[in-house]
CSV table of C-alpha atoms in Angstrom, one decimal:
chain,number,residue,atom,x,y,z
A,1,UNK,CA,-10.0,-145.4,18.2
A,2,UNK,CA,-12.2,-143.4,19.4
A,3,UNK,CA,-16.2,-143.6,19.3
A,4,UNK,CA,-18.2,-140.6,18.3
A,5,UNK,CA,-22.0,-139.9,18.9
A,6,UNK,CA,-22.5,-138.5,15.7
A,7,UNK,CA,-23.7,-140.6,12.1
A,8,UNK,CA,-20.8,-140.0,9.8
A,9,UNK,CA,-21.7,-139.0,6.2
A,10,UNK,CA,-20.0,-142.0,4.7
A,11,UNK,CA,-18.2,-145.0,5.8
A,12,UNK,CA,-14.9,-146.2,4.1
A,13,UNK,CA,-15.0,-150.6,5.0
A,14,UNK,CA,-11.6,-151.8,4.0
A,15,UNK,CA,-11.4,-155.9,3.9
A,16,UNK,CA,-7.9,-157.2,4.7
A,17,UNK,CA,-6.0,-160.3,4.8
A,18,UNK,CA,-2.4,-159.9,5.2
A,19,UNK,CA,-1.8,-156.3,4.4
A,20,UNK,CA,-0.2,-154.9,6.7
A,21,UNK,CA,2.8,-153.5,4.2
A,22,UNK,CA,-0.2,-152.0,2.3
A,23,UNK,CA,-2.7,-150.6,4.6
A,24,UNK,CA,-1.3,-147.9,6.1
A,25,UNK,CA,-1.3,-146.3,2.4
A,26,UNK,CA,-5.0,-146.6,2.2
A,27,UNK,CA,-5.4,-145.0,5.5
A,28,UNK,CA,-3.2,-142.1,4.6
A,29,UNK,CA,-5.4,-141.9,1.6
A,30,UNK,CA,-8.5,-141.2,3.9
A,31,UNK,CA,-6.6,-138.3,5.8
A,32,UNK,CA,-5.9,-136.3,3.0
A,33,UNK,CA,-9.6,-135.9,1.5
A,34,UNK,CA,-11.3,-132.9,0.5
A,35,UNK,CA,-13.9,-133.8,3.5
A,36,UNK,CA,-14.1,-132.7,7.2
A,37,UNK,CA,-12.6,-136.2,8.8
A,38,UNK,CA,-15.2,-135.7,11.7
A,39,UNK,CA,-17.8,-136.4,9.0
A,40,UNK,CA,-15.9,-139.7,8.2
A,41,UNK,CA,-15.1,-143.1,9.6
A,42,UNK,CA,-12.8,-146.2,8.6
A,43,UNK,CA,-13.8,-149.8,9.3
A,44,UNK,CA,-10.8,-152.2,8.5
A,45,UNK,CA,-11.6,-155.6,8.6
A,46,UNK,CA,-9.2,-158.2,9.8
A,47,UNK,CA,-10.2,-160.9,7.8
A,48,UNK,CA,-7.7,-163.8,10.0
A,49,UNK,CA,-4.7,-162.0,9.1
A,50,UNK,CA,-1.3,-163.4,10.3
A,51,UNK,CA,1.0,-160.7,9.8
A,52,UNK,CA,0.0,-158.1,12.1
A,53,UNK,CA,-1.9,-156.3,10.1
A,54,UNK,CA,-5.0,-155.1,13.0
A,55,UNK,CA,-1.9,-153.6,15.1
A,56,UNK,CA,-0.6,-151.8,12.1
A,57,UNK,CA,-4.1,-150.2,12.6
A,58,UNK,CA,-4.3,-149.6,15.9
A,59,UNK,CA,-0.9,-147.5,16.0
A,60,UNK,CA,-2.3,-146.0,13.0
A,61,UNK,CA,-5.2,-145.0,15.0
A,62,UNK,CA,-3.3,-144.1,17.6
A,63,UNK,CA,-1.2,-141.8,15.9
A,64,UNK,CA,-4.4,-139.6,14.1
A,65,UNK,CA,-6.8,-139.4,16.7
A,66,UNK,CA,-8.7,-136.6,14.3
A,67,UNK,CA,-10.0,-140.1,12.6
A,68,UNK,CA,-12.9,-142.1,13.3
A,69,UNK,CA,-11.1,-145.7,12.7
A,70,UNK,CA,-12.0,-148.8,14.0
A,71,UNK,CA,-10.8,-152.4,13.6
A,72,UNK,CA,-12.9,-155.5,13.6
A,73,UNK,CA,-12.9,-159.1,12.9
A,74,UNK,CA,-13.9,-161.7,10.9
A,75,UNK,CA,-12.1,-165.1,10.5
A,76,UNK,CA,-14.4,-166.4,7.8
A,77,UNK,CA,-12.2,-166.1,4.7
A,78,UNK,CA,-13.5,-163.9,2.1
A,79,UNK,CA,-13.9,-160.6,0.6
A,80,UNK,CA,-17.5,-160.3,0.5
A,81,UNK,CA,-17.8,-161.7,4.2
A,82,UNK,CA,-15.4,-159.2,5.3
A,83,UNK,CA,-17.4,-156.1,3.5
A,84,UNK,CA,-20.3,-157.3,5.2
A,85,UNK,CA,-18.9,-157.8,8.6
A,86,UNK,CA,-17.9,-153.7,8.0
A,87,UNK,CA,-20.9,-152.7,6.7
A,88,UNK,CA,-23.0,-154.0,9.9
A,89,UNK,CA,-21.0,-151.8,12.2
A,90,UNK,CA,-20.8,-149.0,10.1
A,91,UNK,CA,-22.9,-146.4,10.8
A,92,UNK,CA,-22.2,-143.9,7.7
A,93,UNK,CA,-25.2,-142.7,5.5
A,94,UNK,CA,-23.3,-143.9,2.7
A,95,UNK,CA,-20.8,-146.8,2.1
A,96,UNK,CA,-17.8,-146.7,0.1
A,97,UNK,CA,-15.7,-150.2,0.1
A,98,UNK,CA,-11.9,-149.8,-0.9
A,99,UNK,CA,-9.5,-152.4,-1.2
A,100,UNK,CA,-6.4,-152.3,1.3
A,101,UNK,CA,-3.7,-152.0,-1.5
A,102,UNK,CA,-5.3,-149.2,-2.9
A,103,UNK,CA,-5.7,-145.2,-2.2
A,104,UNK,CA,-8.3,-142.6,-2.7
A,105,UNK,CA,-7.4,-140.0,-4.7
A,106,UNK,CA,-8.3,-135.9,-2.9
A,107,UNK,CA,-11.2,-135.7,-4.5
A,108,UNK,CA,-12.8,-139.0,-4.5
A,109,UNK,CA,-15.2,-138.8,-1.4
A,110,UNK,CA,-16.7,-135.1,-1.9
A,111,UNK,CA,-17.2,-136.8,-5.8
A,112,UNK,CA,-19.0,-140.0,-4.4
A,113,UNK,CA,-21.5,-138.0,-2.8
A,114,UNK,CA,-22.3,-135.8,-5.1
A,115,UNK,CA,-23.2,-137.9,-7.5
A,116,UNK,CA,-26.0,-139.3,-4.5
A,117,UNK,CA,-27.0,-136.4,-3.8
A,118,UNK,CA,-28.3,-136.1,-7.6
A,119,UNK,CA,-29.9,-139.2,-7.3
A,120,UNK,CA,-27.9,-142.3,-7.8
A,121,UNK,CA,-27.9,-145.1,-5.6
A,122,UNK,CA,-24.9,-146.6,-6.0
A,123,UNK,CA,-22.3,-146.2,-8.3
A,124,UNK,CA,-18.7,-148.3,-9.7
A,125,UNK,CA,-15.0,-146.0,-8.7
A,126,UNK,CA,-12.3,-145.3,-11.5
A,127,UNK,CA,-9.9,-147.3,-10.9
A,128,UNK,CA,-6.6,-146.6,-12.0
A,129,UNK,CA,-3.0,-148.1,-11.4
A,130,UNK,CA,-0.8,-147.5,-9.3
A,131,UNK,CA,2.4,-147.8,-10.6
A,132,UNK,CA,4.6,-145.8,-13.7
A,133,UNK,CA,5.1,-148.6,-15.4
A,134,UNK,CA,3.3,-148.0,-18.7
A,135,UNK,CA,1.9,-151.6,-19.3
A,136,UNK,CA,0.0,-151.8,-16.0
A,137,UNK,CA,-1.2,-148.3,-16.7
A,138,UNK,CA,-2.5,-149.4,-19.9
A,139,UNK,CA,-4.0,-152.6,-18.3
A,140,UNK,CA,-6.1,-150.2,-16.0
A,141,UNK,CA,-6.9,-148.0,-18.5
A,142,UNK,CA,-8.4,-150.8,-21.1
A,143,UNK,CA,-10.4,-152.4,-18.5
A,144,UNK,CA,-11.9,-148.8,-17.1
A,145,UNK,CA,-12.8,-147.4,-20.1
A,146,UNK,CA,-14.2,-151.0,-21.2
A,147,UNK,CA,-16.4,-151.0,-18.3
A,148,UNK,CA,-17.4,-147.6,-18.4
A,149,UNK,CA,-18.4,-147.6,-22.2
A,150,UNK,CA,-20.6,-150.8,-21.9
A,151,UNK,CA,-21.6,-149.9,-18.9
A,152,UNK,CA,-20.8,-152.7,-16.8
A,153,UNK,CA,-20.7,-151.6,-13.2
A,154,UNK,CA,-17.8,-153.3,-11.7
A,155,UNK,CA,-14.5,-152.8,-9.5
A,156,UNK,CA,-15.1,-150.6,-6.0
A,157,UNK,CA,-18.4,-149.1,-5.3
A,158,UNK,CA,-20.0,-146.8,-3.0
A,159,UNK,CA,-23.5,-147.4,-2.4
A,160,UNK,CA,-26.3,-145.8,0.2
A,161,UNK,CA,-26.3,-147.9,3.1
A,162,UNK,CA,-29.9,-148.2,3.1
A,163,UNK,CA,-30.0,-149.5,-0.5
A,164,UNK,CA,-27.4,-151.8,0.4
A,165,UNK,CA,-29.1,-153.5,3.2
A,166,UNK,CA,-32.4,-153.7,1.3
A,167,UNK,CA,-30.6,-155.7,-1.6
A,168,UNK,CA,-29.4,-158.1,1.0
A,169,UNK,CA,-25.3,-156.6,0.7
A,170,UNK,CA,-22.6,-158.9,-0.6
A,171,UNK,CA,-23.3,-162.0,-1.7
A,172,UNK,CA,-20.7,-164.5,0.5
A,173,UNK,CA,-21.1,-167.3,-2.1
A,174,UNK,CA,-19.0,-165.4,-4.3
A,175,UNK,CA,-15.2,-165.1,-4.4
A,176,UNK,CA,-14.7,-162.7,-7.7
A,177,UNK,CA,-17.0,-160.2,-9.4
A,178,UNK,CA,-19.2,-159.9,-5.9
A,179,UNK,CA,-19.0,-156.0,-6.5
A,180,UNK,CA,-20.7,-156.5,-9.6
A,181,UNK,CA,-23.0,-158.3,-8.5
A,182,UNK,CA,-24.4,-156.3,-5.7
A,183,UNK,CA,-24.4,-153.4,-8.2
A,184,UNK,CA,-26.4,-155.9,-10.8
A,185,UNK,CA,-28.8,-156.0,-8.0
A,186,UNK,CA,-29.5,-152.4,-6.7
A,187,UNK,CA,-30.2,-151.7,-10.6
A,188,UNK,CA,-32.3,-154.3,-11.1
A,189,UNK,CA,-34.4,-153.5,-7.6
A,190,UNK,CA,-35.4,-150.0,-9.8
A,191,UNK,CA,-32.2,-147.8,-7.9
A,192,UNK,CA,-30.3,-145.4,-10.0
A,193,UNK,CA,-26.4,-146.8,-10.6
A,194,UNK,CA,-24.2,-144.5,-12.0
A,195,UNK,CA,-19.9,-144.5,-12.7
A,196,UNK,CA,-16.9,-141.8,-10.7
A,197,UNK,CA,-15.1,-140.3,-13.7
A,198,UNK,CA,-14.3,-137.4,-12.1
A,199,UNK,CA,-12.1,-139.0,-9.5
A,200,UNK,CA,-10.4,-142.3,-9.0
A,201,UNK,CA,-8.8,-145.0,-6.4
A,202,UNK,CA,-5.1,-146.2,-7.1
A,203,UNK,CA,-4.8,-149.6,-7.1
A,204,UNK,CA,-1.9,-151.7,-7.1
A,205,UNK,CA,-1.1,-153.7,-10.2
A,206,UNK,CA,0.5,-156.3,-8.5
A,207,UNK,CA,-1.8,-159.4,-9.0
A,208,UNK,CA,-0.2,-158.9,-12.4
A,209,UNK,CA,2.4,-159.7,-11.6
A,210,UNK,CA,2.6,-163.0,-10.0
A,211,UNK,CA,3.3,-165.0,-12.8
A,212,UNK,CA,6.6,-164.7,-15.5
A,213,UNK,CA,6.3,-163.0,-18.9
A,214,UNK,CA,3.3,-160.8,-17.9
A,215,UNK,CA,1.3,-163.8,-17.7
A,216,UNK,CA,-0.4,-162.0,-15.0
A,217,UNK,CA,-2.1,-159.9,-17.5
A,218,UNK,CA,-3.7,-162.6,-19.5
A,219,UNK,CA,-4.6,-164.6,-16.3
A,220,UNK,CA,-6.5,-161.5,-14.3
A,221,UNK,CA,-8.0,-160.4,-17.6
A,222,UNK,CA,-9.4,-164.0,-18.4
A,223,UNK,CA,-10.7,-164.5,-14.6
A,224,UNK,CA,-12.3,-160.9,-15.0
A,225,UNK,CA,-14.1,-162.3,-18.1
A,226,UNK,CA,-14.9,-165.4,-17.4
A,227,UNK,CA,-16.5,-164.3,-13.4
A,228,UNK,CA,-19.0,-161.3,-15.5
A,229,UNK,CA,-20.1,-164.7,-17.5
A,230,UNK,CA,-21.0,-165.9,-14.2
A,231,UNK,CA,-18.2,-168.7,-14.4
A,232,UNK,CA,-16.8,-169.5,-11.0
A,233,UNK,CA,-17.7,-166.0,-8.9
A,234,UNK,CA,-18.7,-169.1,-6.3
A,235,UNK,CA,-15.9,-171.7,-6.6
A,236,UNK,CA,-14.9,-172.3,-2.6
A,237,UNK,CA,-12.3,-170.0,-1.1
């Protein structure tokens, strides 16, 4: 885990609790962009895992010394604490915040930074599941198109890191819909937020399924809904 003198173009901060069966996906993800990896660096964010996931990291790191991927720690619980721990030792131009169950597809990073360099701020990932299973697919696809239609900017981001400290970065009142509310923010401070539908992230489906009958489906939709009302985004972790 090497450090390198130079400011990376963009900084992918990865929050996780717990994951490491999933991270090493994520990472893998990184490695096979259609960006030079010098120009890149990872931030995971140990956020009190018990499973081992920070040394499923560092033999990660280890093994791909061609990538600038570093491990730190925050034992606050909480996604948004977690981003923000990242985001203060990043030192990329740009910040794109992925989830540890999910995976960047090729073309995702030389797509986030294009659409900065024609002016936008900030802007809300595709997201798109992970799985063959044609119900989860459809889940994805309902809720993407949804938010890209009405556009409600929502799910990952990516966001210039000095328009992200300038809004003040995650609010870590929040448990659910934070993303959308820092992107609610950097609009309504007068910066440019646009929507990835070029590209996408993967994301695994599997809070869906953690209750019986696909109940998962009505729950996650219904907590979805009920956080952009601004109904329990700060309930205590």
């Amino acid at each position: 885990m090497e450090q390198r003198s130079h400011c990376p173009d963009l900084s992918i901060v990865i929050p996780a609790r717990n994951e490491a069966a999933t991270i090493e996906r994520a990472l893998v993800s990184v490695l096979h962009q259609a960006w030079p990896l010098e120009r890149l660096e990872v931030i995971v964010v140990d956020n009190g895992s018990t499973d081992g996931t920070a040394a499923v990291v560092c033999r990660f790191a280890h093994a791909h010394p061609e990538l600038q991927l570093q491990v730190v720690h925050e034992p606050r619980p909480g996604v948004s604490r977690a981003r923000n721990r990242g985001a203060r030792v990043a030192r990329g131009k740009v910040l794109l915040f992925l989830d540890a169950d999910s995976r960047l597809a090729p073309t995702m990073i030389p797509t986030v930074l294009g659409h900065l360099h024609r002016g936008e701020a900030a802007v809300s990932l595709r997201v798109v599941a992970d799985s063959n299973d044609p119900i989860d697919r459809a889940f994805f696809f309902l809720a993407t198109w949804a938010k890209e239609r009405l556009r409600v900017p929502t799910q990952l981001c990516a966001v210039r890191r000095d328009v992200f400290l300038a809004v003040g970065g995650f609010d870590e009142r929040l448990r659910i819909a934070e993303d959308y509310d820092l992107l609610r923010r950097i609009r309504a401070a007068g910066w440019r937020v646009g929507f990835v539908t070029e590209s996408s992230v993967l994301t695994s489906p599997r809070r869906l399924h953690r209750w019986p009958l696909r109940l998962g489906l009505l729950v996650t939709a219904l907590q979805w809904l009920v956080a952009l009302a601004g109904i329990g985004r700060d309930w205590p972790y």
